[in-house]
């Protein structure tokens, strides 16, 4: 697949690197031409502007801070239809990346990142995903046969976009898990912020849920 990457930070590098290793064609786009060129050099791919990355392929990864979303989408030409028809993978979380504190929008019950993106990028096929596991997970070599894969919950409304993103989850070494339409993306975003709060208390987020008896069984909390 041809994949445009908006952002040149930790998530952009980790995911773009995994997809480049799986044979996908990447264009790294950043507001800094130098950082985009460095990222393209490190992962193997081309570099360009945010707008060039947005218009590059069938899939666009949006890997920027929540607070920068509107600005990045404007620079990418989303208001002029550059993202129309493309699968936009939204891994953003409504957190301040420096403090890991939730953005006030989230606490005030705002629409969440994915639905904001869908509103700002007309015609984009937004898929929420990759927002729970830390970037380092995607830097590792993909697990071999029989080895555990990180589950990647996905929310989206467009089946073609979901199909493409499921492939990219597997190519990155994860296992896609469909958890509903875009109206549920806010739940995934809240889960990430909740997990960050647990982590800040020195605990592992997985400890909070405990084991579920079998894949088909309901969690005790119902
Ligand atoms: N890191 C993780 O483990 C992780 C895991 C899951 C989800 N996430 C989410 O993924 C997103 C990206 O996280 P990250 O860790 O990759 O962040 P990061 O390393 O800080 O990178 C952020 C990127 O966004 C760019 N950016 C910031 N403001 C911009 C603006 N106004 N216009 C254009 N570009 C702008 C930065 O460009 P400059 O370098 O030019 O500033 C940088 O390329 C966040 O929403 C985060 O919550 C992160």
mmCIF file of C-alpha atoms and ligand atoms in Angstrom:
data_model
loop_
_atom_site.group_PDB
_atom_site.id
_atom_site.type_symbol
_atom_site.label_atom_id
_atom_site.label_comp_id
_atom_site.label_asym_id
_atom_site.label_seq_id
_atom_site.Cartn_x
_atom_site.Cartn_y
_atom_site.Cartn_z
ATOM 1 C CA UNK A 1 0.000 0.000 0.000
ATOM 2 C CA UNK A 2 1.002 3.629 -0.383
ATOM 3 C CA UNK A 3 0.878 5.263 3.041
ATOM 4 C CA UNK A 4 1.255 8.953 3.833
ATOM 5 C CA UNK A 5 2.412 9.797 7.345
ATOM 6 C CA UNK A 6 1.419 13.067 9.010
ATOM 7 C CA UNK A 7 3.898 13.692 11.821
ATOM 8 C CA UNK A 8 7.528 12.768 12.324
ATOM 9 C CA UNK A 9 7.557 11.831 16.025
ATOM 10 C CA UNK A 10 7.605 8.594 18.005
ATOM 11 C CA UNK A 11 4.417 7.005 16.658
ATOM 12 C CA UNK A 12 5.127 8.065 13.085
ATOM 13 C CA UNK A 13 8.562 6.509 13.236
ATOM 14 C CA UNK A 14 7.498 3.287 14.967
ATOM 15 C CA UNK A 15 4.533 2.534 12.698
ATOM 16 C CA UNK A 16 6.097 3.769 9.466
ATOM 17 C CA UNK A 17 9.168 1.662 10.238
ATOM 18 C CA UNK A 18 7.093 -1.470 10.762
ATOM 19 C CA UNK A 19 5.124 -0.874 7.568
ATOM 20 C CA UNK A 20 8.238 -0.152 5.531
ATOM 21 C CA UNK A 21 9.730 -3.437 6.765
ATOM 22 C CA UNK A 22 6.535 -5.165 5.600
ATOM 23 C CA UNK A 23 7.048 -3.737 2.094
ATOM 24 C CA UNK A 24 4.695 -0.748 2.052
ATOM 25 C CA UNK A 25 5.586 2.498 0.284
ATOM 26 C CA UNK A 26 5.892 5.465 2.658
ATOM 27 C CA UNK A 27 5.864 9.230 2.335
ATOM 28 C CA UNK A 28 6.739 10.978 5.601
ATOM 29 C CA UNK A 29 5.234 14.449 5.924
ATOM 30 C CA UNK A 30 6.070 17.025 8.554
ATOM 31 C CA UNK A 31 5.936 20.739 9.148
ATOM 32 C CA UNK A 32 9.733 20.507 9.360
ATOM 33 C CA UNK A 33 11.216 19.404 6.040
ATOM 34 C CA UNK A 34 14.421 18.386 7.832
ATOM 35 C CA UNK A 35 12.587 16.091 10.295
ATOM 36 C CA UNK A 36 10.533 14.558 7.475
ATOM 37 C CA UNK A 37 13.712 13.865 5.514
ATOM 38 C CA UNK A 38 15.393 12.322 8.584
ATOM 39 C CA UNK A 39 12.391 10.095 9.225
ATOM 40 C CA UNK A 40 12.213 8.987 5.594
ATOM 41 C CA UNK A 41 15.916 8.186 5.715
ATOM 42 C CA UNK A 42 15.546 6.153 8.932
ATOM 43 C CA UNK A 43 12.479 4.120 7.926
ATOM 44 C CA UNK A 44 13.023 3.949 4.171
ATOM 45 C CA UNK A 45 10.678 6.063 2.127
ATOM 46 C CA UNK A 46 10.158 9.507 0.656
ATOM 47 C CA UNK A 47 9.742 12.819 2.471
ATOM 48 C CA UNK A 48 7.450 15.733 1.803
ATOM 49 C CA UNK A 49 5.098 18.305 3.224
ATOM 50 C CA UNK A 50 2.025 17.471 5.273
ATOM 51 C CA UNK A 51 -0.076 18.148 2.184
ATOM 52 C CA UNK A 52 2.018 15.853 0.012
ATOM 53 C CA UNK A 53 1.749 13.071 2.600
ATOM 54 C CA UNK A 54 -2.023 13.556 2.849
ATOM 55 C CA UNK A 55 -2.380 13.170 -0.903
ATOM 56 C CA UNK A 56 0.085 10.301 -1.342
ATOM 57 C CA UNK A 57 -1.839 7.070 -0.920
ATOM 58 C CA UNK A 58 -4.925 5.129 0.010
ATOM 59 C CA UNK A 59 -3.950 5.285 3.699
ATOM 60 C CA UNK A 60 -2.867 8.255 5.803
ATOM 61 C CA UNK A 61 -1.522 7.921 9.340
ATOM 62 C CA UNK A 62 -2.275 10.887 11.562
ATOM 63 C CA UNK A 63 0.311 10.863 14.375
ATOM 64 C CA UNK A 64 0.322 14.304 15.994
ATOM 65 C CA UNK A 65 -0.726 15.717 19.366
ATOM 66 C CA UNK A 66 -4.461 16.105 19.925
ATOM 67 C CA UNK A 67 -4.061 19.854 20.423
ATOM 68 C CA UNK A 68 -2.474 20.170 16.953
ATOM 69 C CA UNK A 69 -5.189 18.306 15.030
ATOM 70 C CA UNK A 70 -7.006 21.267 13.509
ATOM 71 C CA UNK A 71 -3.752 22.968 12.519
ATOM 72 C CA UNK A 72 -2.278 19.808 10.987
ATOM 73 C CA UNK A 73 -5.447 19.035 9.039
ATOM 74 C CA UNK A 74 -5.503 22.600 7.714
ATOM 75 C CA UNK A 75 -1.861 22.296 6.573
ATOM 76 C CA UNK A 76 -2.677 18.924 5.006
ATOM 77 C CA UNK A 77 -5.448 20.448 2.887
ATOM 78 C CA UNK A 78 -8.228 18.481 4.575
ATOM 79 C CA UNK A 79 -10.652 21.387 4.137
ATOM 80 C CA UNK A 80 -10.006 21.289 0.389
ATOM 81 C CA UNK A 81 -10.757 17.589 0.112
ATOM 82 C CA UNK A 82 -7.192 16.231 -0.012
ATOM 83 C CA UNK A 83 -8.160 13.387 2.367
ATOM 84 C CA UNK A 84 -11.427 12.545 0.615
ATOM 85 C CA UNK A 85 -11.786 8.787 0.024
ATOM 86 C CA UNK A 86 -8.623 7.894 1.943
ATOM 87 C CA UNK A 87 -8.410 5.730 5.039
ATOM 88 C CA UNK A 88 -7.173 8.018 7.815
ATOM 89 C CA UNK A 89 -5.680 6.073 10.719
ATOM 90 C CA UNK A 90 -6.119 8.156 13.856
ATOM 91 C CA UNK A 91 -3.826 7.108 16.714
ATOM 92 C CA UNK A 92 -4.161 10.374 18.641
ATOM 93 C CA UNK A 93 -5.086 10.645 22.293
ATOM 94 C CA UNK A 94 -6.529 13.687 24.024
ATOM 95 C CA UNK A 95 -3.549 14.022 26.326
ATOM 96 C CA UNK A 96 -0.890 16.618 26.921
ATOM 97 C CA UNK A 97 2.144 14.583 25.828
ATOM 98 C CA UNK A 98 4.444 16.365 28.290
ATOM 99 C CA UNK A 99 2.332 15.861 31.426
ATOM 100 C CA UNK A 100 0.088 12.950 30.293
ATOM 101 C CA UNK A 101 -2.843 14.936 31.708
ATOM 102 C CA UNK A 102 -6.154 14.661 29.816
ATOM 103 C CA UNK A 103 -7.086 17.497 27.499
ATOM 104 C CA UNK A 104 -9.920 19.634 28.951
ATOM 105 C CA UNK A 105 -12.027 18.811 25.830
ATOM 106 C CA UNK A 106 -12.108 15.165 26.835
ATOM 107 C CA UNK A 107 -13.093 15.899 30.428
ATOM 108 C CA UNK A 108 -15.849 18.192 29.138
ATOM 109 C CA UNK A 109 -17.288 15.334 27.046
ATOM 110 C CA UNK A 110 -16.208 16.686 23.653
ATOM 111 C CA UNK A 111 -16.634 14.672 20.432
ATOM 112 C CA UNK A 112 -13.176 13.099 20.726
ATOM 113 C CA UNK A 113 -10.345 13.128 18.219
ATOM 114 C CA UNK A 114 -11.652 10.701 15.605
ATOM 115 C CA UNK A 115 -15.012 12.383 15.241
ATOM 116 C CA UNK A 116 -13.357 15.803 15.189
ATOM 117 C CA UNK A 117 -11.138 14.598 12.349
ATOM 118 C CA UNK A 118 -14.142 13.236 10.461
ATOM 119 C CA UNK A 119 -15.779 16.648 10.826
ATOM 120 C CA UNK A 120 -12.709 18.582 9.653
ATOM 121 C CA UNK A 121 -11.676 16.247 6.815
ATOM 122 C CA UNK A 122 -14.690 15.892 4.583
ATOM 123 C CA UNK A 123 -14.946 12.497 2.925
ATOM 124 C CA UNK A 124 -12.080 10.955 4.910
ATOM 125 C CA UNK A 125 -12.666 7.352 6.019
ATOM 126 C CA UNK A 126 -11.472 7.656 9.591
ATOM 127 C CA UNK A 127 -10.385 4.564 11.529
ATOM 128 C CA UNK A 128 -9.433 4.887 15.187
ATOM 129 C CA UNK A 129 -6.621 2.548 16.135
ATOM 130 C CA UNK A 130 -3.097 2.135 17.488
ATOM 131 C CA UNK A 131 -3.886 4.597 20.298
ATOM 132 C CA UNK A 132 -3.481 2.184 23.229
ATOM 133 C CA UNK A 133 -0.076 0.482 22.979
ATOM 134 C CA UNK A 134 3.112 2.532 23.385
ATOM 135 C CA UNK A 135 5.130 3.344 20.273
ATOM 136 C CA UNK A 136 7.948 0.979 21.296
ATOM 137 C CA UNK A 137 5.682 -2.027 20.710
ATOM 138 C CA UNK A 138 5.799 -1.332 16.961
ATOM 139 C CA UNK A 139 9.584 -1.033 16.888
ATOM 140 C CA UNK A 140 10.012 -4.703 17.786
ATOM 141 C CA UNK A 141 10.339 -7.483 15.257
ATOM 142 C CA UNK A 142 6.891 -8.908 14.492
ATOM 143 C CA UNK A 143 6.047 -11.970 16.623
ATOM 144 C CA UNK A 144 6.609 -15.354 15.029
ATOM 145 C CA UNK A 145 3.949 -18.065 14.562
ATOM 146 C CA UNK A 146 2.342 -18.972 17.892
ATOM 147 C CA UNK A 147 3.766 -15.923 19.689
ATOM 148 C CA UNK A 148 1.367 -13.463 21.343
ATOM 149 C CA UNK A 149 0.378 -10.391 19.355
ATOM 150 C CA UNK A 150 -0.750 -7.095 20.814
ATOM 151 C CA UNK A 151 -4.483 -6.620 20.265
ATOM 152 C CA UNK A 152 -5.334 -3.403 18.435
ATOM 153 C CA UNK A 153 -8.956 -2.302 18.885
ATOM 154 C CA UNK A 154 -10.311 -0.516 15.809
ATOM 155 C CA UNK A 155 -13.362 1.715 15.378
ATOM 156 C CA UNK A 156 -14.599 2.814 11.984
ATOM 157 C CA UNK A 157 -17.609 3.066 9.716
ATOM 158 C CA UNK A 158 -16.056 2.293 6.338
ATOM 159 C CA UNK A 159 -15.456 -1.392 5.593
ATOM 160 C CA UNK A 160 -12.846 -0.804 2.887
ATOM 161 C CA UNK A 161 -10.847 1.444 5.209
ATOM 162 C CA UNK A 162 -11.152 -1.065 8.052
ATOM 163 C CA UNK A 163 -9.930 -3.859 5.781
ATOM 164 C CA UNK A 164 -6.832 -1.844 4.863
ATOM 165 C CA UNK A 165 -6.108 -0.937 8.488
ATOM 166 C CA UNK A 166 -6.563 -4.551 9.680
ATOM 167 C CA UNK A 167 -3.863 -5.525 7.180
ATOM 168 C CA UNK A 168 -1.585 -2.793 8.517
ATOM 169 C CA UNK A 169 -2.190 -3.930 12.109
ATOM 170 C CA UNK A 170 -1.101 -7.469 11.190
ATOM 171 C CA UNK A 171 1.874 -6.171 9.204
ATOM 172 C CA UNK A 172 2.991 -4.198 12.265
ATOM 173 C CA UNK A 173 2.829 -7.374 14.377
ATOM 174 C CA UNK A 174 -0.542 -6.762 16.060
ATOM 175 C CA UNK A 175 -3.940 -8.422 15.911
ATOM 176 C CA UNK A 176 -6.914 -6.260 14.896
ATOM 177 C CA UNK A 177 -10.042 -6.341 17.077
ATOM 178 C CA UNK A 178 -13.181 -4.669 15.717
ATOM 179 C CA UNK A 179 -14.924 -2.822 18.530
ATOM 180 C CA UNK A 180 -17.543 -0.791 16.679
ATOM 181 C CA UNK A 181 -18.235 2.217 14.556
ATOM 182 C CA UNK A 182 -16.711 5.656 14.795
ATOM 183 C CA UNK A 183 -19.322 6.666 17.378
ATOM 184 C CA UNK A 184 -17.377 4.402 19.786
ATOM 185 C CA UNK A 185 -13.955 5.878 19.065
ATOM 186 C CA UNK A 186 -14.329 8.224 22.032
ATOM 187 C CA UNK A 187 -14.457 5.168 24.287
ATOM 188 C CA UNK A 188 -11.077 4.002 22.964
ATOM 189 C CA UNK A 189 -9.680 7.486 23.479
ATOM 190 C CA UNK A 190 -10.981 7.609 27.042
ATOM 191 C CA UNK A 191 -9.524 4.133 27.658
ATOM 192 C CA UNK A 192 -6.084 5.382 26.614
ATOM 193 C CA UNK A 193 -6.291 8.373 28.930
ATOM 194 C CA UNK A 194 -7.490 6.121 31.748
ATOM 195 C CA UNK A 195 -4.584 3.715 31.125
ATOM 196 C CA UNK A 196 -2.128 6.615 31.202
ATOM 197 C CA UNK A 197 -3.528 7.610 34.602
ATOM 198 C CA UNK A 198 -3.021 4.069 35.935
ATOM 199 C CA UNK A 199 0.510 4.018 34.530
ATOM 200 C CA UNK A 200 1.275 7.336 36.231
ATOM 201 C CA UNK A 201 0.395 5.629 39.539
ATOM 202 C CA UNK A 202 3.183 3.127 38.871
ATOM 203 C CA UNK A 203 0.866 0.288 37.838
ATOM 204 C CA UNK A 204 0.427 -1.618 34.591
ATOM 205 C CA UNK A 205 -2.928 -0.873 32.900
ATOM 206 C CA UNK A 206 -3.500 -4.618 32.277
ATOM 207 C CA UNK A 207 -3.531 -5.168 36.081
ATOM 208 C CA UNK A 208 -6.777 -3.212 36.373
ATOM 209 C CA UNK A 209 -8.839 -5.583 34.255
ATOM 210 C CA UNK A 210 -7.565 -8.962 35.414
ATOM 211 C CA UNK A 211 -7.860 -12.090 33.306
ATOM 212 C CA UNK A 212 -11.083 -13.022 31.503
ATOM 213 C CA UNK A 213 -11.788 -16.765 31.624
ATOM 214 C CA UNK A 214 -11.915 -17.346 27.879
ATOM 215 C CA UNK A 215 -12.159 -15.211 24.757
ATOM 216 C CA UNK A 216 -15.914 -15.796 24.576
ATOM 217 C CA UNK A 217 -16.635 -15.059 28.245
ATOM 218 C CA UNK A 218 -17.906 -11.700 29.479
ATOM 219 C CA UNK A 219 -15.778 -9.708 31.917
ATOM 220 C CA UNK A 220 -17.100 -9.951 35.484
ATOM 221 C CA UNK A 221 -18.051 -6.259 35.470
ATOM 222 C CA UNK A 222 -20.479 -6.904 32.583
HETATM 223 N N1 LIG B 1 4.133 7.836 21.833
HETATM 224 C C1 LIG B 1 3.297 6.854 22.149
HETATM 225 O O1 LIG B 1 3.696 5.839 22.786
HETATM 226 C C2 LIG B 1 1.847 6.924 21.726
HETATM 227 C C3 LIG B 1 1.070 5.764 21.796
HETATM 228 C C4 LIG B 1 -0.252 5.806 21.350
HETATM 229 C C5 LIG B 1 -0.786 6.984 20.856
HETATM 230 N N2 LIG B 1 -0.015 8.116 20.827
HETATM 231 C C6 LIG B 1 -0.605 9.344 20.271
HETATM 232 O O2 LIG B 1 -0.007 9.545 18.995
HETATM 233 C C7 LIG B 1 0.102 10.943 18.724
HETATM 234 C C8 LIG B 1 1.559 11.264 18.388
HETATM 235 O O3 LIG B 1 2.346 10.943 19.520
HETATM 236 P P1 LIG B 1 3.943 10.927 19.431
HETATM 237 O O4 LIG B 1 4.408 10.276 20.665
HETATM 238 O O5 LIG B 1 4.366 10.409 18.116
HETATM 239 O O6 LIG B 1 4.267 12.487 19.526
HETATM 240 P P2 LIG B 1 5.646 13.233 19.209
HETATM 241 O O7 LIG B 1 6.770 12.264 19.230
HETATM 242 O O8 LIG B 1 5.685 14.400 20.112
HETATM 243 O O9 LIG B 1 5.458 13.742 17.691
HETATM 244 C C9 LIG B 1 4.455 14.681 17.396
HETATM 245 C C10 LIG B 1 4.551 15.088 15.937
HETATM 246 O O10 LIG B 1 3.514 16.056 15.680
HETATM 247 C C11 LIG B 1 4.100 17.179 15.044
HETATM 248 N N3 LIG B 1 3.339 18.401 15.333
HETATM 249 C C12 LIG B 1 3.026 18.912 16.549
HETATM 250 N N4 LIG B 1 2.313 20.038 16.405
HETATM 251 C C13 LIG B 1 2.194 20.260 15.066
HETATM 252 C C14 LIG B 1 1.566 21.256 14.285
HETATM 253 N N5 LIG B 1 0.884 22.269 14.837
HETATM 254 N N6 LIG B 1 1.654 21.173 12.927
HETATM 255 C C15 LIG B 1 2.336 20.147 12.352
HETATM 256 N N7 LIG B 1 2.936 19.154 13.044
HETATM 257 C C16 LIG B 1 2.857 19.213 14.385
HETATM 258 C C17 LIG B 1 5.498 17.257 15.616
HETATM 259 O O11 LIG B 1 6.280 18.059 14.769
HETATM 260 P P3 LIG B 1 7.609 18.825 15.328
HETATM 261 O O12 LIG B 1 8.612 17.740 15.573
HETATM 262 O O13 LIG B 1 7.928 19.739 14.208
HETATM 263 O O14 LIG B 1 7.204 19.504 16.602
HETATM 264 C C18 LIG B 1 5.878 15.783 15.593
HETATM 265 O O15 LIG B 1 6.255 15.391 14.290
HETATM 266 C C19 LIG B 1 -0.397 11.681 19.975
HETATM 267 O O16 LIG B 1 -1.730 12.073 19.781
HETATM 268 C C20 LIG B 1 -0.302 10.611 21.067
HETATM 269 O O17 LIG B 1 -1.261 10.814 22.103
HETATM 270 C C21 LIG B 1 1.301 8.114 21.230
#
